[in-house]
């Protein structure tokens, strides 16, 4: 989830947020070649079987929109003020999405599922926290 990674990064510092965004978006960008690969696989299978094929139906269009947004922002087509404003709007949207996820948590459903999923979540959270502290200590940041 990109929004949680970016939010966690910015909660630590502006620089950490910038690095978190770059790393997460780089990983997210890998969706493009993976989707194209599987779309081509499906297309090849459809041609062999003689079935109809629609690239638009199997290729997620948000991937194309994401690539277009990256190209537009990277090439500098947009004025700096507009790009900055859209960046601020994006940060606000991330905070809004994280809030919506938190507000949408169904506590009775959590209780109904039992303690094991909650315990697993707590163990994972603790492992991430301890690993983060170890890395920060090793880098001399603590």
PDB file of C-alpha atoms in Angstrom:
ATOM      1  CA  UNK A   1       0.000   0.000   0.000  1.00  0.00           C
ATOM      2  CA  UNK A   2       1.748   3.114  -1.257  1.00  0.00           C
ATOM      3  CA  UNK A   3      -0.148   5.523   0.951  1.00  0.00           C
ATOM      4  CA  UNK A   4       0.901   3.858   4.194  1.00  0.00           C
ATOM      5  CA  UNK A   5       4.564   3.718   3.134  1.00  0.00           C
ATOM      6  CA  UNK A   6       4.572   7.385   2.149  1.00  0.00           C
ATOM      7  CA  UNK A   7       2.687   8.411   5.287  1.00  0.00           C
ATOM      8  CA  UNK A   8       5.110   6.478   7.492  1.00  0.00           C
ATOM      9  CA  UNK A   9       8.080   8.052   5.738  1.00  0.00           C
ATOM     10  CA  UNK A  10       6.793  11.606   6.128  1.00  0.00           C
ATOM     11  CA  UNK A  11       5.890  10.918   9.756  1.00  0.00           C
ATOM     12  CA  UNK A  12       9.608  10.376  10.378  1.00  0.00           C
ATOM     13  CA  UNK A  13      10.949  13.342   8.356  1.00  0.00           C
ATOM     14  CA  UNK A  14      10.623  15.126   5.028  1.00  0.00           C
ATOM     15  CA  UNK A  15      13.726  13.394   3.645  1.00  0.00           C
ATOM     16  CA  UNK A  16      12.525   9.969   4.798  1.00  0.00           C
ATOM     17  CA  UNK A  17       9.175  10.656   3.144  1.00  0.00           C
ATOM     18  CA  UNK A  18      10.864  11.619  -0.112  1.00  0.00           C
ATOM     19  CA  UNK A  19      12.983   8.461  -0.112  1.00  0.00           C
ATOM     20  CA  UNK A  20       9.990   6.306   0.843  1.00  0.00           C
ATOM     21  CA  UNK A  21       8.014   7.799  -2.031  1.00  0.00           C
ATOM     22  CA  UNK A  22      10.791   7.189  -4.564  1.00  0.00           C
ATOM     23  CA  UNK A  23      11.384   3.604  -3.469  1.00  0.00           C
ATOM     24  CA  UNK A  24       7.691   2.728  -3.310  1.00  0.00           C
ATOM     25  CA  UNK A  25       6.869   4.346  -6.657  1.00  0.00           C
ATOM     26  CA  UNK A  26       9.821   2.562  -8.258  1.00  0.00           C
ATOM     27  CA  UNK A  27       8.422  -0.723  -7.017  1.00  0.00           C
ATOM     28  CA  UNK A  28       4.944   0.327  -8.120  1.00  0.00           C
ATOM     29  CA  UNK A  29       6.257   1.191 -11.570  1.00  0.00           C
ATOM     30  CA  UNK A  30       7.258  -2.460 -11.973  1.00  0.00           C
ATOM     31  CA  UNK A  31       3.529  -3.150 -12.360  1.00  0.00           C
ATOM     32  CA  UNK A  32       3.795  -1.827 -15.919  1.00  0.00           C
ATOM     33  CA  UNK A  33       6.123  -4.483 -17.400  1.00  0.00           C
ATOM     34  CA  UNK A  34       4.462  -7.244 -15.373  1.00  0.00           C
ATOM     35  CA  UNK A  35       0.993  -6.276 -16.648  1.00  0.00           C
ATOM     36  CA  UNK A  36       2.279  -6.014 -20.217  1.00  0.00           C
ATOM     37  CA  UNK A  37       3.920  -9.430 -19.930  1.00  0.00           C
ATOM     38  CA  UNK A  38       0.728 -11.105 -18.733  1.00  0.00           C
ATOM     39  CA  UNK A  39      -1.386  -9.222 -21.284  1.00  0.00           C
ATOM     40  CA  UNK A  40       0.874 -10.521 -24.055  1.00  0.00           C
ATOM     41  CA  UNK A  41       0.644 -14.041 -22.619  1.00  0.00           C
ATOM     42  CA  UNK A  42      -3.156 -13.881 -22.650  1.00  0.00           C
ATOM     43  CA  UNK A  43      -3.111 -12.406 -26.156  1.00  0.00           C
ATOM     44  CA  UNK A  44      -0.887 -15.243 -27.406  1.00  0.00           C
ATOM     45  CA  UNK A  45      -3.192 -17.834 -25.819  1.00  0.00           C
ATOM     46  CA  UNK A  46      -6.266 -16.190 -27.330  1.00  0.00           C
ATOM     47  CA  UNK A  47      -4.713 -16.161 -30.806  1.00  0.00           C
ATOM     48  CA  UNK A  48      -3.786 -19.851 -30.550  1.00  0.00           C
ATOM     49  CA  UNK A  49      -7.294 -20.838 -29.475  1.00  0.00           C
ATOM     50  CA  UNK A  50      -8.962 -18.539 -31.994  1.00  0.00           C
ATOM     51  CA  UNK A  51     -10.884 -16.747 -29.242  1.00  0.00           C
ATOM     52  CA  UNK A  52     -11.597 -13.043 -29.364  1.00  0.00           C
ATOM     53  CA  UNK A  53      -9.162 -10.766 -27.609  1.00  0.00           C
ATOM     54  CA  UNK A  54      -9.349  -7.239 -26.261  1.00  0.00           C
ATOM     55  CA  UNK A  55      -6.188  -5.732 -24.794  1.00  0.00           C
ATOM     56  CA  UNK A  56      -8.278  -2.966 -23.266  1.00  0.00           C
ATOM     57  CA  UNK A  57     -10.353  -5.540 -21.380  1.00  0.00           C
ATOM     58  CA  UNK A  58      -7.407  -7.331 -19.768  1.00  0.00           C
ATOM     59  CA  UNK A  59      -4.930  -4.461 -19.321  1.00  0.00           C
ATOM     60  CA  UNK A  60      -5.634  -2.290 -16.247  1.00  0.00           C
ATOM     61  CA  UNK A  61      -5.975   1.268 -17.538  1.00  0.00           C
ATOM     62  CA  UNK A  62      -4.764   2.796 -14.259  1.00  0.00           C
ATOM     63  CA  UNK A  63      -1.301   1.527 -15.217  1.00  0.00           C
ATOM     64  CA  UNK A  64      -1.405   3.598 -18.407  1.00  0.00           C
ATOM     65  CA  UNK A  65      -2.682   6.657 -16.505  1.00  0.00           C
ATOM     66  CA  UNK A  66       0.118   6.231 -13.965  1.00  0.00           C
ATOM     67  CA  UNK A  67       2.755   6.126 -16.723  1.00  0.00           C
ATOM     68  CA  UNK A  68       1.267   9.206 -18.407  1.00  0.00           C
ATOM     69  CA  UNK A  69       1.260  11.100 -15.089  1.00  0.00           C
ATOM     70  CA  UNK A  70       4.908  10.137 -14.514  1.00  0.00           C
ATOM     71  CA  UNK A  71       5.899  11.305 -17.992  1.00  0.00           C
ATOM     72  CA  UNK A  72       3.999  14.592 -17.699  1.00  0.00           C
ATOM     73  CA  UNK A  73       5.524  15.382 -14.306  1.00  0.00           C
ATOM     74  CA  UNK A  74       9.051  14.298 -15.262  1.00  0.00           C
ATOM     75  CA  UNK A  75       9.228  16.205 -18.541  1.00  0.00           C
ATOM     76  CA  UNK A  76       8.258  19.485 -16.898  1.00  0.00           C
ATOM     77  CA  UNK A  77       5.264  20.089 -19.149  1.00  0.00           C
ATOM     78  CA  UNK A  78       3.340  21.397 -16.153  1.00  0.00           C
ATOM     79  CA  UNK A  79       4.364  24.701 -14.584  1.00  0.00           C
ATOM     80  CA  UNK A  80       6.281  24.274 -11.314  1.00  0.00           C
ATOM     81  CA  UNK A  81       3.494  25.932  -9.308  1.00  0.00           C
ATOM     82  CA  UNK A  82       0.883  23.529 -10.667  1.00  0.00           C
ATOM     83  CA  UNK A  83       3.144  20.528 -10.119  1.00  0.00           C
ATOM     84  CA  UNK A  84       3.786  21.641  -6.531  1.00  0.00           C
ATOM     85  CA  UNK A  85       0.059  22.205  -5.944  1.00  0.00           C
ATOM     86  CA  UNK A  86      -0.775  18.764  -7.304  1.00  0.00           C
ATOM     87  CA  UNK A  87       1.925  17.292  -5.061  1.00  0.00           C
ATOM     88  CA  UNK A  88       0.363  18.950  -2.021  1.00  0.00           C
ATOM     89  CA  UNK A  89      -3.055  17.726  -3.134  1.00  0.00           C
ATOM     90  CA  UNK A  90      -1.593  14.221  -3.441  1.00  0.00           C
ATOM     91  CA  UNK A  91      -0.218  14.367   0.111  1.00  0.00           C
ATOM     92  CA  UNK A  92      -3.630  15.499   1.351  1.00  0.00           C
ATOM     93  CA  UNK A  93      -5.289  12.644  -0.560  1.00  0.00           C
ATOM     94  CA  UNK A  94      -2.920  10.147   1.081  1.00  0.00           C
ATOM     95  CA  UNK A  95      -3.770  11.463   4.552  1.00  0.00           C
ATOM     96  CA  UNK A  96      -7.460  11.353   3.642  1.00  0.00           C
ATOM     97  CA  UNK A  97      -7.165   7.755   2.371  1.00  0.00           C
ATOM     98  CA  UNK A  98      -5.327   6.624   5.505  1.00  0.00           C
ATOM     99  CA  UNK A  99      -7.981   8.288   7.673  1.00  0.00           C
ATOM    100  CA  UNK A 100     -10.755   6.636   5.682  1.00  0.00           C
ATOM    101  CA  UNK A 101      -9.117   3.232   6.097  1.00  0.00           C
ATOM    102  CA  UNK A 102      -8.842   3.780   9.843  1.00  0.00           C
ATOM    103  CA  UNK A 103     -12.405   5.039  10.166  1.00  0.00           C
ATOM    104  CA  UNK A 104     -13.685   2.108   8.126  1.00  0.00           C
ATOM    105  CA  UNK A 105     -12.210  -0.468  10.512  1.00  0.00           C
ATOM    106  CA  UNK A 106     -14.949  -2.802  11.700  1.00  0.00           C
ATOM    107  CA  UNK A 107     -14.087  -3.496  15.353  1.00  0.00           C
ATOM    108  CA  UNK A 108     -16.827  -6.129  15.897  1.00  0.00           C
ATOM    109  CA  UNK A 109     -15.467  -8.023  12.882  1.00  0.00           C
ATOM    110  CA  UNK A 110     -11.958  -7.886  14.368  1.00  0.00           C
ATOM    111  CA  UNK A 111     -13.251  -9.299  17.653  1.00  0.00           C
ATOM    112  CA  UNK A 112     -15.268 -11.962  15.815  1.00  0.00           C
ATOM    113  CA  UNK A 113     -12.174 -13.185  13.941  1.00  0.00           C
ATOM    114  CA  UNK A 114     -10.435 -13.832  17.230  1.00  0.00           C
ATOM    115  CA  UNK A 115      -7.143 -12.957  18.800  1.00  0.00           C
ATOM    116  CA  UNK A 116      -4.870 -14.875  16.413  1.00  0.00           C
ATOM    117  CA  UNK A 117      -5.056 -12.402  13.487  1.00  0.00           C
ATOM    118  CA  UNK A 118      -4.579  -9.493  15.899  1.00  0.00           C
ATOM    119  CA  UNK A 119      -1.637 -11.264  17.526  1.00  0.00           C
ATOM    120  CA  UNK A 120      -0.089 -11.902  14.113  1.00  0.00           C
ATOM    121  CA  UNK A 121      -0.482  -8.227  13.243  1.00  0.00           C
ATOM    122  CA  UNK A 122       1.143  -7.213  16.516  1.00  0.00           C
ATOM    123  CA  UNK A 123       4.048  -9.633  15.965  1.00  0.00           C
ATOM    124  CA  UNK A 124       4.586  -8.270  12.449  1.00  0.00           C
ATOM    125  CA  UNK A 125       4.407  -4.690  13.748  1.00  0.00           C
ATOM    126  CA  UNK A 126       6.940  -5.512  16.483  1.00  0.00           C
ATOM    127  CA  UNK A 127       9.270  -7.197  13.971  1.00  0.00           C
ATOM    128  CA  UNK A 128       9.189  -4.142  11.708  1.00  0.00           C
ATOM    129  CA  UNK A 129       9.766  -1.808  14.667  1.00  0.00           C
ATOM    130  CA  UNK A 130      12.689  -3.844  16.019  1.00  0.00           C
ATOM    131  CA  UNK A 131      14.237  -4.181  12.554  1.00  0.00           C
ATOM    132  CA  UNK A 132      13.907  -0.432  12.037  1.00  0.00           C
ATOM    133  CA  UNK A 133      15.596   0.282  15.356  1.00  0.00           C
ATOM    134  CA  UNK A 134      18.421  -2.159  14.584  1.00  0.00           C
ATOM    135  CA  UNK A 135      19.033  -0.578  11.171  1.00  0.00           C
ATOM    136  CA  UNK A 136      18.938   2.937  12.621  1.00  0.00           C
ATOM    137  CA  UNK A 137      21.383   1.915  15.344  1.00  0.00           C
ATOM    138  CA  UNK A 138      23.693   0.246  12.796  1.00  0.00           C
ATOM    139  CA  UNK A 139      23.655   3.409  10.669  1.00  0.00           C
ATOM    140  CA  UNK A 140      24.392   5.576  13.693  1.00  0.00           C
ATOM    141  CA  UNK A 141      21.070   7.390  13.526  1.00  0.00           C
ATOM    142  CA  UNK A 142      20.155   6.577  17.133  1.00  0.00           C
TER     143      UNK A 142
END
